[in-house]
Short mmCIF file of N, CA and C in Angstrom, two decimals:
data_model
loop_
_atom_site.label_atom_id
_atom_site.label_comp_id
_atom_site.label_asym_id
_atom_site.label_seq_id
_atom_site.Cartn_x
_atom_site.Cartn_y
_atom_site.Cartn_z
N MET A 1 -22.64 4.85 21.84
CA MET A 1 -21.63 3.88 21.31
C MET A 1 -22.23 3.27 20.01
N ILE A 2 -23.42 2.99 19.95
CA ILE A 2 -24.16 2.53 18.67
C ILE A 2 -24.05 3.53 17.59
N GLU A 3 -24.21 4.76 17.88
CA GLU A 3 -24.05 5.85 16.89
C GLU A 3 -22.57 6.09 16.41
N ASP A 4 -21.62 5.85 17.24
CA ASP A 4 -20.17 5.95 16.90
C ASP A 4 -19.95 4.76 15.99
N ALA A 5 -20.39 3.45 16.08
CA ALA A 5 -20.14 2.40 15.32
C ALA A 5 -20.83 2.63 13.93
N GLU A 6 -22.05 3.01 13.97
CA GLU A 6 -22.77 3.34 12.72
C GLU A 6 -22.00 4.32 11.82
N ALA A 7 -21.48 5.52 12.53
CA ALA A 7 -20.82 6.48 11.85
C ALA A 7 -19.51 5.83 11.24
N GLU A 8 -18.85 5.05 11.90
CA GLU A 8 -17.60 4.48 11.50
C GLU A 8 -17.77 3.68 10.22
N GLY A 9 -18.90 3.08 10.12
CA GLY A 9 -19.14 2.32 8.93
C GLY A 9 -18.56 1.07 8.94
N ALA A 10 -18.43 0.42 7.67
CA ALA A 10 -17.85 -0.92 7.54
C ALA A 10 -16.28 -0.99 7.76
N ARG A 11 -15.80 -1.93 8.21
CA ARG A 11 -14.33 -2.05 8.40
C ARG A 11 -13.72 -2.80 7.17
N GLY A 12 -12.64 -3.23 7.29
CA GLY A 12 -11.77 -3.88 6.16
C GLY A 12 -12.32 -4.89 5.34
N ARG A 13 -12.79 -5.96 6.07
CA ARG A 13 -13.24 -7.03 5.18
C ARG A 13 -14.75 -6.98 4.77
N ILE A 14 -14.89 -7.13 3.41
CA ILE A 14 -16.39 -7.15 2.88
C ILE A 14 -17.12 -8.28 3.48
N GLY A 15 -18.13 -7.92 4.14
CA GLY A 15 -19.07 -9.08 4.66
C GLY A 15 -18.80 -9.13 6.20
N GLY A 16 -17.80 -8.31 6.70
CA GLY A 16 -17.66 -8.19 8.15
C GLY A 16 -16.50 -9.03 8.65
N ALA A 17 -16.09 -8.89 9.96
CA ALA A 17 -15.14 -9.73 10.48
C ALA A 17 -15.29 -11.21 10.52
N SER A 18 -14.27 -11.85 10.35
CA SER A 18 -14.40 -13.29 10.38
C SER A 18 -13.22 -14.07 11.29
N ARG A 19 -13.56 -15.26 11.62
CA ARG A 19 -12.59 -16.21 12.25
C ARG A 19 -12.74 -17.67 11.68
N THR A 20 -11.81 -18.16 11.29
CA THR A 20 -11.83 -19.39 10.51
C THR A 20 -10.66 -20.26 11.11
N LEU A 21 -11.02 -21.68 11.46
CA LEU A 21 -10.09 -22.55 12.14
C LEU A 21 -9.60 -23.41 10.99
N SER A 22 -8.33 -23.65 10.88
CA SER A 22 -7.70 -24.40 9.77
C SER A 22 -6.62 -25.35 10.56
N ARG A 23 -6.53 -26.48 9.82
CA ARG A 23 -5.41 -27.48 10.36
C ARG A 23 -4.48 -27.69 9.26
N LEU A 24 -3.27 -27.24 9.28
CA LEU A 24 -2.47 -27.18 8.23
C LEU A 24 -1.17 -28.22 8.58
N PRO A 25 -1.13 -29.10 7.61
CA PRO A 25 -0.02 -30.09 7.79
C PRO A 25 1.44 -29.50 7.59
N GLY A 26 2.47 -30.09 8.29
CA GLY A 26 3.80 -29.49 8.12
C GLY A 26 4.16 -29.45 6.63
N GLY A 27 4.92 -28.38 6.31
CA GLY A 27 5.33 -28.28 4.91
C GLY A 27 4.31 -27.95 3.85
N LYS A 28 3.13 -27.60 4.21
CA LYS A 28 2.01 -27.39 3.31
C LYS A 28 1.66 -25.78 3.48
N VAL A 29 0.80 -25.32 2.50
CA VAL A 29 0.24 -24.03 2.40
C VAL A 29 -1.09 -23.95 2.18
N ASP A 30 -1.81 -23.07 3.06
CA ASP A 30 -3.36 -22.83 2.79
C ASP A 30 -3.43 -21.55 1.97
N ILE A 31 -4.47 -21.47 1.19
CA ILE A 31 -4.68 -20.43 0.26
C ILE A 31 -6.26 -19.86 0.52
N PHE A 32 -6.34 -18.67 0.98
CA PHE A 32 -7.68 -17.98 0.96
C PHE A 32 -7.74 -16.91 0.18
N LYS A 33 -8.97 -16.63 -0.26
CA LYS A 33 -9.30 -15.47 -1.16
C LYS A 33 -10.32 -14.56 -0.21
N VAL A 34 -9.81 -13.44 0.08
CA VAL A 34 -10.58 -12.66 1.09
C VAL A 34 -10.91 -11.24 0.42
N PRO A 35 -12.17 -10.83 0.55
CA PRO A 35 -12.55 -9.50 -0.07
C PRO A 35 -12.36 -8.33 0.95
N PHE A 36 -11.76 -7.30 0.49
CA PHE A 36 -11.55 -6.16 1.36
C PHE A 36 -12.11 -4.96 0.62
N TYR A 37 -12.65 -3.96 1.46
CA TYR A 37 -12.85 -2.64 0.94
C TYR A 37 -11.67 -1.82 0.68
N GLY A 38 -11.75 -1.09 -0.51
CA GLY A 38 -10.83 -0.13 -0.84
C GLY A 38 -10.77 1.08 0.06
N GLY A 39 -9.76 1.61 0.48
CA GLY A 39 -9.59 2.81 1.38
C GLY A 39 -9.94 2.54 2.79
N ARG A 40 -10.13 1.30 3.13
CA ARG A 40 -10.43 0.87 4.53
C ARG A 40 -9.20 0.16 5.15
N HIS A 41 -8.91 0.25 6.31
CA HIS A 41 -7.96 -0.48 7.09
C HIS A 41 -8.32 -1.97 7.24
N ALA A 42 -7.32 -2.73 6.53
CA ALA A 42 -7.48 -4.19 6.45
C ALA A 42 -6.62 -4.84 7.50
N GLU A 43 -7.04 -5.80 8.25
CA GLU A 43 -6.13 -6.56 9.13
C GLU A 43 -6.28 -8.00 9.06
N ILE A 44 -5.39 -8.83 9.07
CA ILE A 44 -5.27 -10.23 9.07
C ILE A 44 -4.40 -10.66 10.14
N GLY A 45 -4.93 -11.66 10.97
CA GLY A 45 -4.15 -12.12 12.05
C GLY A 45 -4.13 -13.68 12.10
N ILE A 46 -3.00 -14.23 12.39
CA ILE A 46 -2.90 -15.64 12.54
C ILE A 46 -2.64 -16.03 14.01
N ALA A 47 -3.31 -16.92 14.57
CA ALA A 47 -2.91 -17.37 15.87
C ALA A 47 -2.90 -18.85 16.00
N GLY A 48 -1.71 -19.50 15.97
CA GLY A 48 -1.55 -21.04 15.88
C GLY A 48 -1.46 -21.51 17.26
N ASP A 49 -1.27 -22.93 17.18
CA ASP A 49 -1.34 -23.63 18.44
C ASP A 49 0.05 -23.81 19.04
N GLY A 50 1.13 -23.22 18.57
CA GLY A 50 2.38 -23.22 19.07
C GLY A 50 3.14 -24.46 18.68
N ASP A 51 2.69 -25.23 17.73
CA ASP A 51 3.38 -26.53 17.28
C ASP A 51 4.45 -26.19 16.14
N SER A 52 4.31 -25.20 15.46
CA SER A 52 5.16 -25.01 14.24
C SER A 52 5.36 -23.51 13.95
N ASP A 53 6.32 -23.20 13.10
CA ASP A 53 6.31 -21.74 12.65
C ASP A 53 5.53 -21.60 11.35
N LEU A 54 4.66 -20.57 11.41
CA LEU A 54 3.80 -20.14 10.30
C LEU A 54 4.25 -18.96 9.69
N ASP A 55 4.16 -18.82 8.45
CA ASP A 55 4.46 -17.38 7.69
C ASP A 55 3.28 -17.04 6.91
N LEU A 56 3.13 -15.75 6.82
CA LEU A 56 1.85 -15.10 5.98
C LEU A 56 2.32 -14.33 4.91
N LEU A 57 1.67 -14.41 3.72
CA LEU A 57 1.88 -13.71 2.66
C LEU A 57 0.48 -13.20 2.00
N VAL A 58 0.30 -11.77 1.78
CA VAL A 58 -0.93 -11.34 1.20
C VAL A 58 -0.62 -10.76 -0.06
N THR A 59 -1.39 -11.13 -1.14
CA THR A 59 -1.05 -10.33 -2.47
C THR A 59 -2.50 -9.82 -3.00
N ASP A 60 -2.31 -8.95 -3.96
CA ASP A 60 -3.45 -8.30 -4.55
C ASP A 60 -3.90 -9.26 -5.78
N GLU A 61 -4.91 -8.89 -6.38
CA GLU A 61 -5.34 -9.61 -7.60
C GLU A 61 -4.41 -9.59 -8.67
N ASN A 62 -3.35 -8.82 -8.84
CA ASN A 62 -2.43 -8.78 -9.76
C ASN A 62 -1.02 -9.44 -9.35
N GLY A 63 -1.11 -10.15 -8.14
CA GLY A 63 -0.08 -10.84 -7.87
C GLY A 63 1.03 -10.05 -7.07
N ASN A 64 0.85 -8.69 -6.65
CA ASN A 64 1.85 -7.89 -5.96
C ASN A 64 1.69 -8.12 -4.46
N THR A 65 2.94 -8.24 -3.88
CA THR A 65 2.86 -8.45 -2.47
C THR A 65 2.30 -7.21 -1.72
N VAL A 66 1.39 -7.29 -0.89
CA VAL A 66 0.69 -6.28 -0.07
C VAL A 66 1.25 -6.39 1.38
N CYS A 67 1.44 -7.57 1.89
CA CYS A 67 1.94 -7.72 3.20
C CYS A 67 2.64 -8.93 3.47
N LEU A 68 3.66 -9.04 4.28
CA LEU A 68 4.40 -10.27 4.43
C LEU A 68 4.94 -10.39 5.83
N ASP A 69 4.73 -11.36 6.55
CA ASP A 69 5.30 -11.55 7.95
C ASP A 69 5.88 -13.10 7.81
N ARG A 70 7.25 -13.09 8.23
CA ARG A 70 7.90 -14.23 8.14
C ARG A 70 8.58 -14.39 9.50
N SER A 71 7.98 -14.23 10.50
CA SER A 71 8.57 -14.35 11.84
C SER A 71 8.96 -15.81 12.26
N TYR A 72 9.45 -16.01 13.28
CA TYR A 72 9.62 -17.38 13.72
C TYR A 72 8.69 -17.65 14.70
N SER A 73 7.52 -17.63 14.49
CA SER A 73 6.48 -17.75 15.33
C SER A 73 5.08 -18.27 14.67
N ASP A 74 4.05 -18.61 15.36
CA ASP A 74 2.89 -18.95 14.78
C ASP A 74 1.65 -17.88 15.16
N VAL A 75 2.17 -16.76 15.79
CA VAL A 75 1.14 -15.62 15.91
C VAL A 75 1.76 -14.56 15.08
N ILE A 76 1.01 -14.30 13.97
CA ILE A 76 1.58 -13.26 13.03
C ILE A 76 0.44 -12.32 12.61
N TYR A 77 0.84 -11.25 11.94
CA TYR A 77 -0.26 -10.13 11.75
C TYR A 77 0.11 -9.26 10.45
N CYS A 78 -0.79 -8.96 9.71
CA CYS A 78 -0.49 -8.05 8.63
C CYS A 78 -1.60 -6.95 8.64
N GLU A 79 -1.26 -5.66 8.26
CA GLU A 79 -2.32 -4.73 7.96
C GLU A 79 -1.94 -3.91 6.89
N PHE A 80 -3.03 -3.44 6.05
CA PHE A 80 -2.79 -2.62 4.96
C PHE A 80 -3.96 -1.95 4.59
N THR A 81 -3.88 -1.06 3.70
CA THR A 81 -5.06 -0.28 3.22
C THR A 81 -5.21 -0.41 1.70
N PRO A 82 -6.18 -1.25 1.24
CA PRO A 82 -6.31 -1.56 -0.16
C PRO A 82 -6.72 -0.23 -0.93
N ARG A 83 -6.25 -0.14 -2.17
CA ARG A 83 -6.62 1.08 -2.95
C ARG A 83 -8.07 0.88 -3.57
N TRP A 84 -8.49 -0.42 -3.73
CA TRP A 84 -9.82 -0.65 -4.34
C TRP A 84 -10.30 -1.97 -3.63
N ASP A 85 -11.66 -1.93 -3.89
CA ASP A 85 -12.49 -3.22 -3.40
C ASP A 85 -11.89 -4.24 -4.16
N GLY A 86 -11.72 -5.37 -3.58
CA GLY A 86 -11.38 -6.60 -4.40
C GLY A 86 -11.01 -7.75 -3.34
N TYR A 87 -10.64 -8.76 -4.08
CA TYR A 87 -10.12 -10.01 -3.41
C TYR A 87 -8.69 -9.98 -3.17
N PHE A 88 -8.09 -10.52 -2.17
CA PHE A 88 -6.69 -10.51 -1.86
C PHE A 88 -6.52 -11.98 -1.57
N VAL A 89 -5.29 -12.44 -1.98
CA VAL A 89 -4.94 -13.79 -1.67
C VAL A 89 -3.98 -13.88 -0.37
N VAL A 90 -4.54 -14.76 0.41
CA VAL A 90 -3.93 -14.82 1.73
C VAL A 90 -3.27 -16.26 1.81
N ALA A 91 -1.93 -16.44 1.80
CA ALA A 91 -1.26 -17.74 1.94
C ALA A 91 -0.62 -17.94 3.33
N VAL A 92 -0.88 -18.95 3.96
CA VAL A 92 -0.36 -19.29 5.27
C VAL A 92 0.53 -20.51 5.01
N ALA A 93 1.77 -20.36 5.26
CA ALA A 93 2.76 -21.54 5.10
C ALA A 93 3.32 -22.08 6.48
N ASN A 94 2.97 -23.49 6.58
CA ASN A 94 3.67 -24.13 7.69
C ASN A 94 4.97 -24.50 7.39
N GLN A 95 5.83 -23.87 8.15
CA GLN A 95 7.30 -24.09 7.83
C GLN A 95 7.96 -25.41 8.70
N GLY A 96 6.92 -25.95 9.63
CA GLY A 96 7.39 -27.05 10.42
C GLY A 96 7.14 -28.36 9.79
N ASN A 97 7.35 -29.33 10.61
CA ASN A 97 7.19 -30.84 10.10
C ASN A 97 5.92 -31.35 10.84
N VAL A 98 5.30 -30.68 11.60
CA VAL A 98 4.03 -31.15 12.25
C VAL A 98 2.78 -30.32 11.93
N ARG A 99 1.69 -30.81 12.03
CA ARG A 99 0.48 -30.00 11.88
C ARG A 99 0.24 -28.82 12.82
N ASN A 100 -0.14 -27.83 12.34
CA ASN A 100 -0.51 -26.58 13.19
C ASN A 100 -2.03 -26.16 12.94
N SER A 101 -2.67 -26.32 14.06
CA SER A 101 -4.17 -25.75 14.00
C SER A 101 -4.09 -24.31 14.49
N TYR A 102 -4.71 -23.37 13.54
CA TYR A 102 -4.65 -21.99 13.66
C TYR A 102 -5.96 -21.41 13.39
N TYR A 103 -6.14 -20.24 13.82
CA TYR A 103 -7.31 -19.43 13.44
C TYR A 103 -6.60 -18.21 12.52
N ILE A 104 -7.46 -17.95 11.47
CA ILE A 104 -7.15 -16.85 10.67
C ILE A 104 -8.32 -15.87 11.01
N LEU A 105 -7.95 -14.68 11.33
CA LEU A 105 -8.88 -13.51 11.72
C LEU A 105 -8.74 -12.27 10.88
N THR A 106 -9.88 -11.89 10.53
CA THR A 106 -9.98 -10.68 9.76
C THR A 106 -10.88 -9.55 10.39
N ASN A 107 -10.67 -8.37 10.11
CA ASN A 107 -11.52 -7.36 10.66
C ASN A 107 -12.65 -7.10 9.91
#
């Protein structure tokens, strides 16, 4: 199993997987800059507390939309394969009127 993991190499996020807790007031937007490896499968998941609708937008360094999830939920997911190493802007918007405590997860 260890040999398989080493052979697989690094996954999407430069620096390894991460989990961050954020508390986002209603009607507000959180912005994160997340580095991903080019040519590697990148994943971003949001797991909210159920109090409001959250939306997710990921753009590249040139402002191009890479991934968008506008479901009526606060459990959302985006995946993509960057063409180059770089920072991607992750915007989480709280569409509700109350605070939502959520985790942002990356691979």
